[in-house]
PDB file of C-alpha atoms and ligand atoms in Angstrom:
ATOM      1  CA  UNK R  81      23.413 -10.990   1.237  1.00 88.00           C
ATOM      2  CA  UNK R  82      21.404  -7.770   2.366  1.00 96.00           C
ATOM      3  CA  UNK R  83      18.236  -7.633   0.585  1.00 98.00           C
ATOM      4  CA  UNK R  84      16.242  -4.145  -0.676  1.00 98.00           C
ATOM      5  CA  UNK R  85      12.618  -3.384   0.312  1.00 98.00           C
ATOM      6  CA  UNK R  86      11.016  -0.263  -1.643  1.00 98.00           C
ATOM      7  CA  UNK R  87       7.935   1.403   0.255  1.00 98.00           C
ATOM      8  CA  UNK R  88       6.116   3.884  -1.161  1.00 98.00           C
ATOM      9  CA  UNK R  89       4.221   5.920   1.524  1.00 98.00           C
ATOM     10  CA  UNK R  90       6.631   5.030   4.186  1.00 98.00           C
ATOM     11  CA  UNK R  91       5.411   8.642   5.699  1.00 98.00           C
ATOM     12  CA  UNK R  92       2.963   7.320   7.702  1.00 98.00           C
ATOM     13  CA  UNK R  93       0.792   4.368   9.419  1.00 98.00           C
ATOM     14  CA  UNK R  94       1.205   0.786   7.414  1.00 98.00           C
ATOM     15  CA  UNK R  95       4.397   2.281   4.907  1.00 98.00           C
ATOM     16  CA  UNK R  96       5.905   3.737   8.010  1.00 98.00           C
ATOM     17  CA  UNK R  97       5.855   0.709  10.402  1.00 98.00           C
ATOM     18  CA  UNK R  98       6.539  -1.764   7.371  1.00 98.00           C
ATOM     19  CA  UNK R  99       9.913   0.574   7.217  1.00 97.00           C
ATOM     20  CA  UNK R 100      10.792  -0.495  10.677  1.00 96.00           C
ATOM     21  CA  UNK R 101       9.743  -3.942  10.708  1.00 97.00           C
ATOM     22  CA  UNK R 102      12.293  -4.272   7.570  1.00 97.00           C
ATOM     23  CA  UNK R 103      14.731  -2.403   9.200  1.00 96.00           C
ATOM     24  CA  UNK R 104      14.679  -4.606  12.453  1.00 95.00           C
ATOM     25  CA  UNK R 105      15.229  -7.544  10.253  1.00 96.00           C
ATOM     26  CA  UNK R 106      18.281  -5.902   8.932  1.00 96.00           C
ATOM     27  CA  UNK R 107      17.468  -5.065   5.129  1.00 97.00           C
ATOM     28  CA  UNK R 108      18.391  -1.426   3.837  1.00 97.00           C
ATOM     29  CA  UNK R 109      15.544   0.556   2.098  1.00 97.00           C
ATOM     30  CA  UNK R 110      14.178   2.765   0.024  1.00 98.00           C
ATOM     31  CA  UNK R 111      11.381   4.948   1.463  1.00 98.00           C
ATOM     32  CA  UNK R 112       9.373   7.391  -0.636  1.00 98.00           C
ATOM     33  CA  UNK R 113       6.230   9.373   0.425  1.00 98.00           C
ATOM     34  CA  UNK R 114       5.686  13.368  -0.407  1.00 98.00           C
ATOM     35  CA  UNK R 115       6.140  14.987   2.946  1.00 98.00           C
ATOM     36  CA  UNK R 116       9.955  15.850   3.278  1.00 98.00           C
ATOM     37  CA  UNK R 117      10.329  16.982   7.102  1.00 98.00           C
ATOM     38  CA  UNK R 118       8.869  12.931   7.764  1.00 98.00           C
ATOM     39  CA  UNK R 119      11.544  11.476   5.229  1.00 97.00           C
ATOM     40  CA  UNK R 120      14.024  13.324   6.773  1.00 96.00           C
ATOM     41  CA  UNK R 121      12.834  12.204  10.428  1.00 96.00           C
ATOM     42  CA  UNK R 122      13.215   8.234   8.883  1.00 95.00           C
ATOM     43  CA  UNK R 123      16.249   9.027   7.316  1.00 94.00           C
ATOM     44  CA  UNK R 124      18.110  10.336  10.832  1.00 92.00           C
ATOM     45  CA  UNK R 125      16.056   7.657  12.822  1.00 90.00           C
ATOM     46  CA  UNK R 126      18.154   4.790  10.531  1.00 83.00           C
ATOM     47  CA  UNK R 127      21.118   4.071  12.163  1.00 83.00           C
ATOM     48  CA  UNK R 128      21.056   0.049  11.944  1.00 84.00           C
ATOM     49  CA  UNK R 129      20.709  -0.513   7.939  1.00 94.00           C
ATOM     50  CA  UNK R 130      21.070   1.758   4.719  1.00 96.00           C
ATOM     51  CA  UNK R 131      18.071   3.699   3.890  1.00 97.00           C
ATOM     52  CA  UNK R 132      17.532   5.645   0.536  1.00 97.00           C
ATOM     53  CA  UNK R 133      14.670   8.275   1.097  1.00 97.00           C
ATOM     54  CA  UNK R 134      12.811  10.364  -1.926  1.00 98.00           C
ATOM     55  CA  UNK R 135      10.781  12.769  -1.960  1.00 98.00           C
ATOM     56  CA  UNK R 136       7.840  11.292  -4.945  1.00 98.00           C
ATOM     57  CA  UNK R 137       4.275  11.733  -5.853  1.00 98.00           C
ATOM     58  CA  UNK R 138       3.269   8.501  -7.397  1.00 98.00           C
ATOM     59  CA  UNK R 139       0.690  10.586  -9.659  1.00 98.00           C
ATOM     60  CA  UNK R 140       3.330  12.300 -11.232  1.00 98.00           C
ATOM     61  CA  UNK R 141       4.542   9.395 -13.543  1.00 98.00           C
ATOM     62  CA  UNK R 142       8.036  11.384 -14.313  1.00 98.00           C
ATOM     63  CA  UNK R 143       8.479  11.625 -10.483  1.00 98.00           C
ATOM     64  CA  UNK R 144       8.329   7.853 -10.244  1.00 98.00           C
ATOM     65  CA  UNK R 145      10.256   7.110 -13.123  1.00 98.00           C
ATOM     66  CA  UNK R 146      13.393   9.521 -11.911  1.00 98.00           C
ATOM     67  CA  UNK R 147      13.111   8.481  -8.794  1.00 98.00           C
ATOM     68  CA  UNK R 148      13.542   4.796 -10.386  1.00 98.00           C
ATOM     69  CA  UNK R 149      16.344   5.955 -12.747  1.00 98.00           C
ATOM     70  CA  UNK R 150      17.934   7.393  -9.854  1.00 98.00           C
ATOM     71  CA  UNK R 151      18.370   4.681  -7.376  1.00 98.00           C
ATOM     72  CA  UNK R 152      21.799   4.923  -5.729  1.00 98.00           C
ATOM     73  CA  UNK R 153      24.329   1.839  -6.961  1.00 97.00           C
ATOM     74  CA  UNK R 154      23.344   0.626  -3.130  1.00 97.00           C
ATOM     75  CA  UNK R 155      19.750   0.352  -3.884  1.00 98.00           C
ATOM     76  CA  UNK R 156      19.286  -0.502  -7.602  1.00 98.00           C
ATOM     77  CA  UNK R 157      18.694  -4.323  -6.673  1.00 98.00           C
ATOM     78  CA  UNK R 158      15.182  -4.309  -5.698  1.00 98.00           C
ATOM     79  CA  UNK R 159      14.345  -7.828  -3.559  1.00 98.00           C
ATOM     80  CA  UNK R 160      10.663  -6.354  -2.784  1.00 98.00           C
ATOM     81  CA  UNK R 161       8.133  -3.631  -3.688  1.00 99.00           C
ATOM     82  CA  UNK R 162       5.516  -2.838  -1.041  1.00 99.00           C
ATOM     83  CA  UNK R 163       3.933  -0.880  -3.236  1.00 98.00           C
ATOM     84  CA  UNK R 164       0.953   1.108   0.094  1.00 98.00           C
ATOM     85  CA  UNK R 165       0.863   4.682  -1.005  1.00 99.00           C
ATOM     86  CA  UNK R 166      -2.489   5.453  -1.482  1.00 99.00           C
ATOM     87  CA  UNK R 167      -5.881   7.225   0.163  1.00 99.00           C
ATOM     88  CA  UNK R 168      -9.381   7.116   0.863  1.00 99.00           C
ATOM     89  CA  UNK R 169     -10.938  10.217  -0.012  1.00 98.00           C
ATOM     90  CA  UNK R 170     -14.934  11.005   1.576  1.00 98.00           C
ATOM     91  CA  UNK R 171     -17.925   8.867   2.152  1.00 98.00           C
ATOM     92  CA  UNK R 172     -20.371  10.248   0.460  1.00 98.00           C
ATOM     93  CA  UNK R 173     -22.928   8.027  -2.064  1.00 98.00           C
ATOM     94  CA  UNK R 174     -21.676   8.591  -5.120  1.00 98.00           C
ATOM     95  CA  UNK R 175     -24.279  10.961  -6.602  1.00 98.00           C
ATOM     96  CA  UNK R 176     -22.936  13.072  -3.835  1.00 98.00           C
ATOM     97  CA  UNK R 177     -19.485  12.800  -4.228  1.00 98.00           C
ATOM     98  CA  UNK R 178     -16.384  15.114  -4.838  1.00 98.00           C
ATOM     99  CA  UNK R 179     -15.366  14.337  -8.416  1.00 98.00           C
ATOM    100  CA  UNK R 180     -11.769  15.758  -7.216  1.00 98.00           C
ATOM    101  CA  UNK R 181     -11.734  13.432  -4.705  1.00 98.00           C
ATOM    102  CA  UNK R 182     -12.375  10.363  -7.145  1.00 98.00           C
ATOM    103  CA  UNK R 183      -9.834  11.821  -9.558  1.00 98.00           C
ATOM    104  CA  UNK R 184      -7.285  12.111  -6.691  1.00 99.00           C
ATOM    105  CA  UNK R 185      -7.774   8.168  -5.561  1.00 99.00           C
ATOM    106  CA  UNK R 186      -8.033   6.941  -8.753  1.00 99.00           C
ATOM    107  CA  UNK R 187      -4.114   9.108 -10.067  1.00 99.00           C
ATOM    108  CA  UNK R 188      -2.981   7.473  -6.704  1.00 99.00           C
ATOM    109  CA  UNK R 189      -3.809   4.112  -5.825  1.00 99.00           C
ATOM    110  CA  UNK R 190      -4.214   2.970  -9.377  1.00 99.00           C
ATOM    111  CA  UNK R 191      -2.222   4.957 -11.602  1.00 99.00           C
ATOM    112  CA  UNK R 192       0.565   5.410  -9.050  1.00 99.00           C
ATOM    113  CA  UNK R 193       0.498   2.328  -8.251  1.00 99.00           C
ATOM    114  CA  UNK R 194       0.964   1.148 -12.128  1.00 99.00           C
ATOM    115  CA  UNK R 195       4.140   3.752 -12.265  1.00 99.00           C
ATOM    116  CA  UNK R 196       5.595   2.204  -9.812  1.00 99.00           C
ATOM    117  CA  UNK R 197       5.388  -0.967 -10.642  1.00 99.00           C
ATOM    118  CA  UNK R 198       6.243  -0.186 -14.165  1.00 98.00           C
ATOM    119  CA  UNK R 199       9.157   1.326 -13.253  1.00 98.00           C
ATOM    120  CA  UNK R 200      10.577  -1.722 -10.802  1.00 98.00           C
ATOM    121  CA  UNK R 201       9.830  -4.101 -13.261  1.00 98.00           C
ATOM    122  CA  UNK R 202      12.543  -5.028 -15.637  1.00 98.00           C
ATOM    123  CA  UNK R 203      15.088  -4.857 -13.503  1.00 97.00           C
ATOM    124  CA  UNK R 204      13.443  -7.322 -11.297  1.00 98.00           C
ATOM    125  CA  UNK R 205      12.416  -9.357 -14.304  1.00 98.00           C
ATOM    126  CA  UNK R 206      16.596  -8.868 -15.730  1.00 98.00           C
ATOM    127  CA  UNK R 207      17.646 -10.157 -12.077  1.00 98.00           C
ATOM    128  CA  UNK R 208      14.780 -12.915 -11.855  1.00 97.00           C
ATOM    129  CA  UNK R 209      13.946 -12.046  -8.366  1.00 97.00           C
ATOM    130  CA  UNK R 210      12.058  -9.938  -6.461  1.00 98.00           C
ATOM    131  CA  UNK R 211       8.244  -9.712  -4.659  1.00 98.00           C
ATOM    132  CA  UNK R 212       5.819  -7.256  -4.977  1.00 99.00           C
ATOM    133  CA  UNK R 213       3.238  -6.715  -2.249  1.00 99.00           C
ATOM    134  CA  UNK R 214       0.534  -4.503  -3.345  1.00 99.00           C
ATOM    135  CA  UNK R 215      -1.751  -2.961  -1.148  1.00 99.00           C
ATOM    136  CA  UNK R 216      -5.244  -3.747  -1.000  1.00 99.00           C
ATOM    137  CA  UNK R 217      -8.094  -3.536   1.186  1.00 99.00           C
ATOM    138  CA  UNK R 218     -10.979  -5.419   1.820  1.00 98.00           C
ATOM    139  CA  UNK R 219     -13.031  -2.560   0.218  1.00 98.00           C
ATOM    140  CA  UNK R 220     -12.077  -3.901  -3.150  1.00 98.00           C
ATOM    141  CA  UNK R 221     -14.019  -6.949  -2.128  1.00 98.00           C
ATOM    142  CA  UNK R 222     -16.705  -5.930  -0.354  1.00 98.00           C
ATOM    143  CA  UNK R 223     -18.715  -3.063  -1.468  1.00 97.00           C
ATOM    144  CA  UNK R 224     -19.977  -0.530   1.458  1.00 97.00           C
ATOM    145  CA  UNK R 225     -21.944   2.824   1.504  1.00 97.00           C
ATOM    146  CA  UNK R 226     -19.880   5.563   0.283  1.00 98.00           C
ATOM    147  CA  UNK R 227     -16.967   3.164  -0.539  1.00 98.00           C
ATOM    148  CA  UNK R 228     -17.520   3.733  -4.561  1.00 98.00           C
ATOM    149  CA  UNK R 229     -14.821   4.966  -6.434  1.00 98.00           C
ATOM    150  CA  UNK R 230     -11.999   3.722  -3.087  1.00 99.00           C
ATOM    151  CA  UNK R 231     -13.777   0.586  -3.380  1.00 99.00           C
ATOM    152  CA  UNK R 232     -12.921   0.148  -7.126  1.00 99.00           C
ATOM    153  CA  UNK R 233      -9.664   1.239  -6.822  1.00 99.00           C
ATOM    154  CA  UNK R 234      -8.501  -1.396  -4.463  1.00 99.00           C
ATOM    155  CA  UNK R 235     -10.951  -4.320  -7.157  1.00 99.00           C
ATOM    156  CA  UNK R 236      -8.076  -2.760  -9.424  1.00 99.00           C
ATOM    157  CA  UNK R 237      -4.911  -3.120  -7.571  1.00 99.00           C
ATOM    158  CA  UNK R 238      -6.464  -7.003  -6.756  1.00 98.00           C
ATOM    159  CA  UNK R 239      -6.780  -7.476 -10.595  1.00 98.00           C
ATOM    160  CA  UNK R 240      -3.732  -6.276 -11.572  1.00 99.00           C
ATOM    161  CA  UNK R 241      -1.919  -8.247  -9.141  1.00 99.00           C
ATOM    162  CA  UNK R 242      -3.664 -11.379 -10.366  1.00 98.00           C
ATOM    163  CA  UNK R 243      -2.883  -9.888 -14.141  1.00 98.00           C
ATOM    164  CA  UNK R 244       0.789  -9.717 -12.643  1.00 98.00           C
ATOM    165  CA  UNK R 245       1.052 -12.929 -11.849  1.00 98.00           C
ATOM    166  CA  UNK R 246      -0.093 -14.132 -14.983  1.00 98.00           C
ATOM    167  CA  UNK R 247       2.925 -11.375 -17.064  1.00 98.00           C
ATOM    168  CA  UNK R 248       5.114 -12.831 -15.000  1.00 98.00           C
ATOM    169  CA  UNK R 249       4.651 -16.959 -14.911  1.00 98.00           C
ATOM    170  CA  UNK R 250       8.190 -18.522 -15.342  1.00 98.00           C
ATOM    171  CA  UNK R 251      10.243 -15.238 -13.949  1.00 98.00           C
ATOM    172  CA  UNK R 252      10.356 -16.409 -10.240  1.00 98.00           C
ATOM    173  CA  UNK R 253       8.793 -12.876  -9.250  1.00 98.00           C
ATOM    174  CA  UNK R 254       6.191 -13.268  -6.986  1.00 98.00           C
ATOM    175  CA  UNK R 255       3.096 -11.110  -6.534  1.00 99.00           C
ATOM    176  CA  UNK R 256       0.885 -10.968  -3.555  1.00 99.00           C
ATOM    177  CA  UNK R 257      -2.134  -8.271  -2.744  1.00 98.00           C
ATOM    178  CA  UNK R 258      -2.490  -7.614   0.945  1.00 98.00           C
ATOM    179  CA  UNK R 259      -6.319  -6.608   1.707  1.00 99.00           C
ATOM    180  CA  UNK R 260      -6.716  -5.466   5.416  1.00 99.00           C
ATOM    181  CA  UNK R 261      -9.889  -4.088   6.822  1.00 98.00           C
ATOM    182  CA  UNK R 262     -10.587  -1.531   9.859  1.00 98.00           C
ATOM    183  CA  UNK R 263      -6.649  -0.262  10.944  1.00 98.00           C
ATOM    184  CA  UNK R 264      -6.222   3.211  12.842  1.00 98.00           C
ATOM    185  CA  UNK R 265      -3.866   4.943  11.216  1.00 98.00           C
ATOM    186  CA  UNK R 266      -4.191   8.509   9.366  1.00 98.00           C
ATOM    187  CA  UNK R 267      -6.411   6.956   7.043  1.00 98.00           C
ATOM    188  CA  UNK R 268      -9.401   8.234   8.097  1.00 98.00           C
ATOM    189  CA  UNK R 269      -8.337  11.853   9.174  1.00 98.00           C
ATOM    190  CA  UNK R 270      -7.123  11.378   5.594  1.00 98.00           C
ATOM    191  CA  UNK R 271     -10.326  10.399   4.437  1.00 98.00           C
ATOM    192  CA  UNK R 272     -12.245  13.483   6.152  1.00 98.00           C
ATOM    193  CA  UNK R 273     -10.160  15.742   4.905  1.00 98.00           C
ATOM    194  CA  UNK R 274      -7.947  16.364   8.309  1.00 98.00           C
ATOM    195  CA  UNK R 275     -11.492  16.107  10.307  1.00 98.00           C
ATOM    196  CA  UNK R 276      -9.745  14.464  13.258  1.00 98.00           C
ATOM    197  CA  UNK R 277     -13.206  14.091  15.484  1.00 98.00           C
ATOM    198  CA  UNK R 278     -14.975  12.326  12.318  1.00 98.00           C
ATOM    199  CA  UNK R 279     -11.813   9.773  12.013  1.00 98.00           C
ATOM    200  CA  UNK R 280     -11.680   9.387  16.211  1.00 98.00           C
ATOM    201  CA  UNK R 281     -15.367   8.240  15.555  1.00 98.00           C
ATOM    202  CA  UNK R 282     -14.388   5.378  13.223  1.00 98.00           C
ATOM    203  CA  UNK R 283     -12.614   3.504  15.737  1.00 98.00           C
ATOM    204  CA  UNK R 284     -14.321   4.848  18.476  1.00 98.00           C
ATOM    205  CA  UNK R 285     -15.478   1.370  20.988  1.00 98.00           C
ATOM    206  CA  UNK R 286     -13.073  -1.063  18.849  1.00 98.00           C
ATOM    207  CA  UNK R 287      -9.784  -2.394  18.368  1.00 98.00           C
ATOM    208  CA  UNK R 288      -8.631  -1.712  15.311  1.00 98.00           C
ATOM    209  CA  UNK R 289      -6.160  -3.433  13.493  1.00 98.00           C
ATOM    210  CA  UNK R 290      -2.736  -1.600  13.873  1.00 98.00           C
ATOM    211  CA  UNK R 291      -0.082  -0.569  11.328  1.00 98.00           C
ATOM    212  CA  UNK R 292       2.269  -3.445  13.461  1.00 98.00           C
ATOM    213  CA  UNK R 293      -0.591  -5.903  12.383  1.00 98.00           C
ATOM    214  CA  UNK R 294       0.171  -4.986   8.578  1.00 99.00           C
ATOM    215  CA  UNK R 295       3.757  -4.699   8.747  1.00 98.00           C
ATOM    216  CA  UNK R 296       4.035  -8.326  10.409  1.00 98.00           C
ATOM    217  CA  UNK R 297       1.444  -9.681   7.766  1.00 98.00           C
ATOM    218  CA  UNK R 298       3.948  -7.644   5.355  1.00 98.00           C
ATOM    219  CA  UNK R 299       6.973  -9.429   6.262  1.00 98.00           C
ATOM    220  CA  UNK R 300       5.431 -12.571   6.706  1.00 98.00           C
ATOM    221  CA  UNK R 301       4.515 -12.831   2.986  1.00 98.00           C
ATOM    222  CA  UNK R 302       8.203 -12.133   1.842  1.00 98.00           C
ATOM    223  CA  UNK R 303       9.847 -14.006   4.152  1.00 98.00           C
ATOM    224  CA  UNK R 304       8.140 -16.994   2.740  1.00 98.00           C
ATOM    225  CA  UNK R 305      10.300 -19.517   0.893  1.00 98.00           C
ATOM    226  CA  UNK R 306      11.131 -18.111  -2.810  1.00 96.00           C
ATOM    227  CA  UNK R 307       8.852 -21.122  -4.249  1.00 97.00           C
ATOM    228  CA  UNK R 308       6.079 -20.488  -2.197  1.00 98.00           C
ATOM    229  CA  UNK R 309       3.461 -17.147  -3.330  1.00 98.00           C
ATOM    230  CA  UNK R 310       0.289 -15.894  -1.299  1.00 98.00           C
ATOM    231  CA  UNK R 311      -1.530 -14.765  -3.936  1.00 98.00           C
ATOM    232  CA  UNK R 312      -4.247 -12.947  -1.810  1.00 98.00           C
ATOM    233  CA  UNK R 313      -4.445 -12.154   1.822  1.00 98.00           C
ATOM    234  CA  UNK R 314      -7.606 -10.680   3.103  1.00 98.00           C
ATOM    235  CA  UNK R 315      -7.025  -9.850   6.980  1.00 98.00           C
ATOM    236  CA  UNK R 316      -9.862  -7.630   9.576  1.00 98.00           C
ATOM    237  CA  UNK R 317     -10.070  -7.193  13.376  1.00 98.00           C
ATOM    238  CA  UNK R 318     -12.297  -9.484  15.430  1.00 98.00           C
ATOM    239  CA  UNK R 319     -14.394  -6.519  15.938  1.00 98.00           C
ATOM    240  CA  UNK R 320     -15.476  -6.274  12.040  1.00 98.00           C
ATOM    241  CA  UNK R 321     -17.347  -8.553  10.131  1.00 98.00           C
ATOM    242  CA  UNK R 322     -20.099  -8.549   7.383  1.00 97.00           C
ATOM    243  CA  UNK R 323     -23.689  -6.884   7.981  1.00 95.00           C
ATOM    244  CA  UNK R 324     -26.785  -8.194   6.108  1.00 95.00           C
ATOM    245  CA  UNK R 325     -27.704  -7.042   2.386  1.00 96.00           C
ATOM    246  CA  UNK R 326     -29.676  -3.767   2.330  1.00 96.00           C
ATOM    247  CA  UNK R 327     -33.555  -4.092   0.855  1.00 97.00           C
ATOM    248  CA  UNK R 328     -35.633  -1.305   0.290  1.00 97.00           C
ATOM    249  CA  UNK R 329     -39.311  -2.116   1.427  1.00 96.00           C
ATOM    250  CA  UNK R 330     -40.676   1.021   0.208  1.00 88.00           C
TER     251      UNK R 330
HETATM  252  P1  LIG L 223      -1.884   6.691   6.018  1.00 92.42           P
HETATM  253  O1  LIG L 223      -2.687   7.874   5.601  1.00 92.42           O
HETATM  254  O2  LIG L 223      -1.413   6.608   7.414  1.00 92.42           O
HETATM  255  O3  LIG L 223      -0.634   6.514   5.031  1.00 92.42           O
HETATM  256  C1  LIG L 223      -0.746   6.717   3.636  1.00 92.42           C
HETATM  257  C2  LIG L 223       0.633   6.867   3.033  1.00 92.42           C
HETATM  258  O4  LIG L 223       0.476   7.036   1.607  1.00 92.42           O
HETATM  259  C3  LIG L 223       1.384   8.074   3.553  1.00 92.42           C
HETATM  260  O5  LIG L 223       2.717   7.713   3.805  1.00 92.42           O
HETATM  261  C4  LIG L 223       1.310   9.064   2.407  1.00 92.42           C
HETATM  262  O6  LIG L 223       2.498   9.840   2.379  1.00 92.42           O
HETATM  263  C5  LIG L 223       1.261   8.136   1.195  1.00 92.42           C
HETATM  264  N1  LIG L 223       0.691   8.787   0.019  1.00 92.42           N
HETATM  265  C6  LIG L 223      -0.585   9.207  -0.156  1.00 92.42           C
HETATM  266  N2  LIG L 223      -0.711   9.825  -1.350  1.00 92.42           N
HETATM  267  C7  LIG L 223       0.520   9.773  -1.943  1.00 92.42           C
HETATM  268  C8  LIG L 223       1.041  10.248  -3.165  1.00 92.42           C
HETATM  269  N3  LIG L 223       0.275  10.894  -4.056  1.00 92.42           N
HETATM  270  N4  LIG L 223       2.337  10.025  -3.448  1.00 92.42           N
HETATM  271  C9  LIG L 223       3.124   9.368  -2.566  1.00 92.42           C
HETATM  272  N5  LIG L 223       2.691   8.904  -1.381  1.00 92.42           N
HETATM  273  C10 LIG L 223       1.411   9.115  -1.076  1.00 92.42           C
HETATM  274  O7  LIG L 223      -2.816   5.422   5.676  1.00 92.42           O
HETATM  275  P2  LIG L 223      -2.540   3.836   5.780  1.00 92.42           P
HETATM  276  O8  LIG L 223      -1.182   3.548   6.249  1.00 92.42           O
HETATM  277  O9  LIG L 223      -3.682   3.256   6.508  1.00 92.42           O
HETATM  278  O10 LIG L 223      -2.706   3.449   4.253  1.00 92.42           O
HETATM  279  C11 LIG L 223      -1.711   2.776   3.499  1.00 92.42           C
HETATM  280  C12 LIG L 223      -2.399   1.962   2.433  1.00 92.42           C
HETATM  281  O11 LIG L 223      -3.231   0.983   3.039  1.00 92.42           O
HETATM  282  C13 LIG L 223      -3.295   2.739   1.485  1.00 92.42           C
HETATM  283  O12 LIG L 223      -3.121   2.236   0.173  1.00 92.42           O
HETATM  284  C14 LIG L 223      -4.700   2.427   1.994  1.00 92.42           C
HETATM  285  O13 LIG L 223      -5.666   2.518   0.989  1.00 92.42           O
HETATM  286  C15 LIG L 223      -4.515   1.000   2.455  1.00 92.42           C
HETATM  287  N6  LIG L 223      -5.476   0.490   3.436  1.00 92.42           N
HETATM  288  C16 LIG L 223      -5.709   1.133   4.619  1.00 92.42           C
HETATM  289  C17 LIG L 223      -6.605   0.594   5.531  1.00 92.42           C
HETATM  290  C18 LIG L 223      -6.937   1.284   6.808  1.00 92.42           C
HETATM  291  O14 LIG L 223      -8.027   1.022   7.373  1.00 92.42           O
HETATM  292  N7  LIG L 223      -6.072   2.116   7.354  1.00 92.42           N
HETATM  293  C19 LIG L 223      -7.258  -0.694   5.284  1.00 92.42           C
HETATM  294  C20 LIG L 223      -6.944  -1.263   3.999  1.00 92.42           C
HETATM  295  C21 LIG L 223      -6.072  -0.705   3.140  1.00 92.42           C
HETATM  296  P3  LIG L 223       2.592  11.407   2.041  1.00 92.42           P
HETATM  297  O15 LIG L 223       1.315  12.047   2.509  1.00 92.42           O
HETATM  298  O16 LIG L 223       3.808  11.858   2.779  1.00 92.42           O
HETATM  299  O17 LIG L 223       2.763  11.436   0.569  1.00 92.42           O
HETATM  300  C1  LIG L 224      -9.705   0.619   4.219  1.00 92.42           C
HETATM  301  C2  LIG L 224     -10.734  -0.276   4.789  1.00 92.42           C
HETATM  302  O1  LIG L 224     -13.221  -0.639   5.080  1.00 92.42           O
HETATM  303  O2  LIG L 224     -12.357   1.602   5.491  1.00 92.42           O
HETATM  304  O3  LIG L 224      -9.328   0.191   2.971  1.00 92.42           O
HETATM  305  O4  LIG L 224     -12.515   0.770   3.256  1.00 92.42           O
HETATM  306  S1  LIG L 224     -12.277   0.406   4.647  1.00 92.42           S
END
């Protein structure tokens, strides 16, 4: 039987190649993001398995929920939410910080993320099946200059999918939270505000993890046997690791 995989932000770097590692192993989709002219691009590129593309900002929570509601017959039976769309918005400490920027990461990567869910979830819990892979980062971990309010966003989307797996103990749906560190991707032009020399500089000299990297991790996890759940899966490049604790002398 064909199984379903829902991406959200399947625009773009980890959503995108997720869509066609799925795709190469044959299930159909359903790929939302907010930029039309890309859905349309990944809805002519699918020729080998159904895709389902909508047009959705997670932050809008009536968005998500039609978008839900309105789930073609074809793609109503959800087998796994990769639930990626989110952002990293400036570096600055936090007393310096763009309070629109905060707003705009927390209404995305947690409250989208909880629409989304909230929206898959009884049907998955009415079919007692499914997977949902949220996506983390090892920022919610590991706390880093300027990583404040993106930092705490990703502590929540590891909480809740702890919290998840808790709601849903005796439904067979499984929950895992995918935390990856340093990947090249739009991310960071994202994150500087379309400054593409600032993002080239964050990867400049390394080798980043790539958007293949997550997507393989990605369908690793769900093509695990139904009994078996990775709760937590914390991945970074060779070239990153941890630096020593900051102490003021002064
Ligand atoms: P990209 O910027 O390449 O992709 C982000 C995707 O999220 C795009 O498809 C974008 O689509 C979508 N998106 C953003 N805001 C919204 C919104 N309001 N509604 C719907 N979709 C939205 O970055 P990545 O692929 O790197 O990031 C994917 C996820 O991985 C994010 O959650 C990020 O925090 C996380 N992550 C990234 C790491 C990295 O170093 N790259 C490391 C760890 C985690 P569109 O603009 O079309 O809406
Ligand atoms: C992205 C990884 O370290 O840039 O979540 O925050 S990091």
């Amino acid at each position: 039987m064909t199984k379903t995989a829902f991406i959200t932000g399947a625009t773009s770097g980890f959503g995108k190649a997720c869509a066609e590692m799925f795709a190469v192993k044959g299930w159909n989709l359903v790929l939302s993001g907010r930029r039309a002219d890309r859905l349309q691009k990944l809805q002519e590129a699918s020729t080998q398995v159904a895709v389902h593309t909508v047009q959705c900002d997670v932050r809008e929570r009536a968005q998500v929920e039609a978008m839900v509601k309105n789930l073609p017959d074809s793609h109503k039976d959800i087998d796994l939410l990769v639930n990626n769309a989110g952002l990293a918005l400036g570096i600055k400490p936090a007393q310096d910080a763009n309070l629109d920027d905060w707003d705009t990461m927390v209404d995305t990567n947690i409250k989208g993320l909880m629409y989304v869910t909230h929206a898959l979830l009884p049907h998955m819990v009415n079919r007692r099946k499914g997977h949902i892979i949220n996506m983390g980062s090892i920022a919610g971990s590991w706390p880093y200059p300027g990583g404040n309010a993106y930092g705490a966003t990703k502590a929540f989307v590891e909480q809740f999918s702890n919290n998840l797996r808790a709601d849903l103990h005796g439904t067979g749906i499984r929950v895992s939270n995918i935390e990856p560190g340093l990947a090249e991707s739009e991310f960071s032009v994202v994150r500087f505000h379309g400054d593409q020399q600032k993002a080239d500089a964050v990867y400049e000299g390394t080798e980043p993890l790539t958007p293949k990297d997550i997507a393989e991790m990605v369908y690793w996890l769900a093509d695990r046997p139904a009994h078996v759940n990775i709760n937590r899966l914390e991945v970074m490049p060779v070239c990153q690791s941890w630096g020593p604790f900051a102490i003021d002398r002064n």
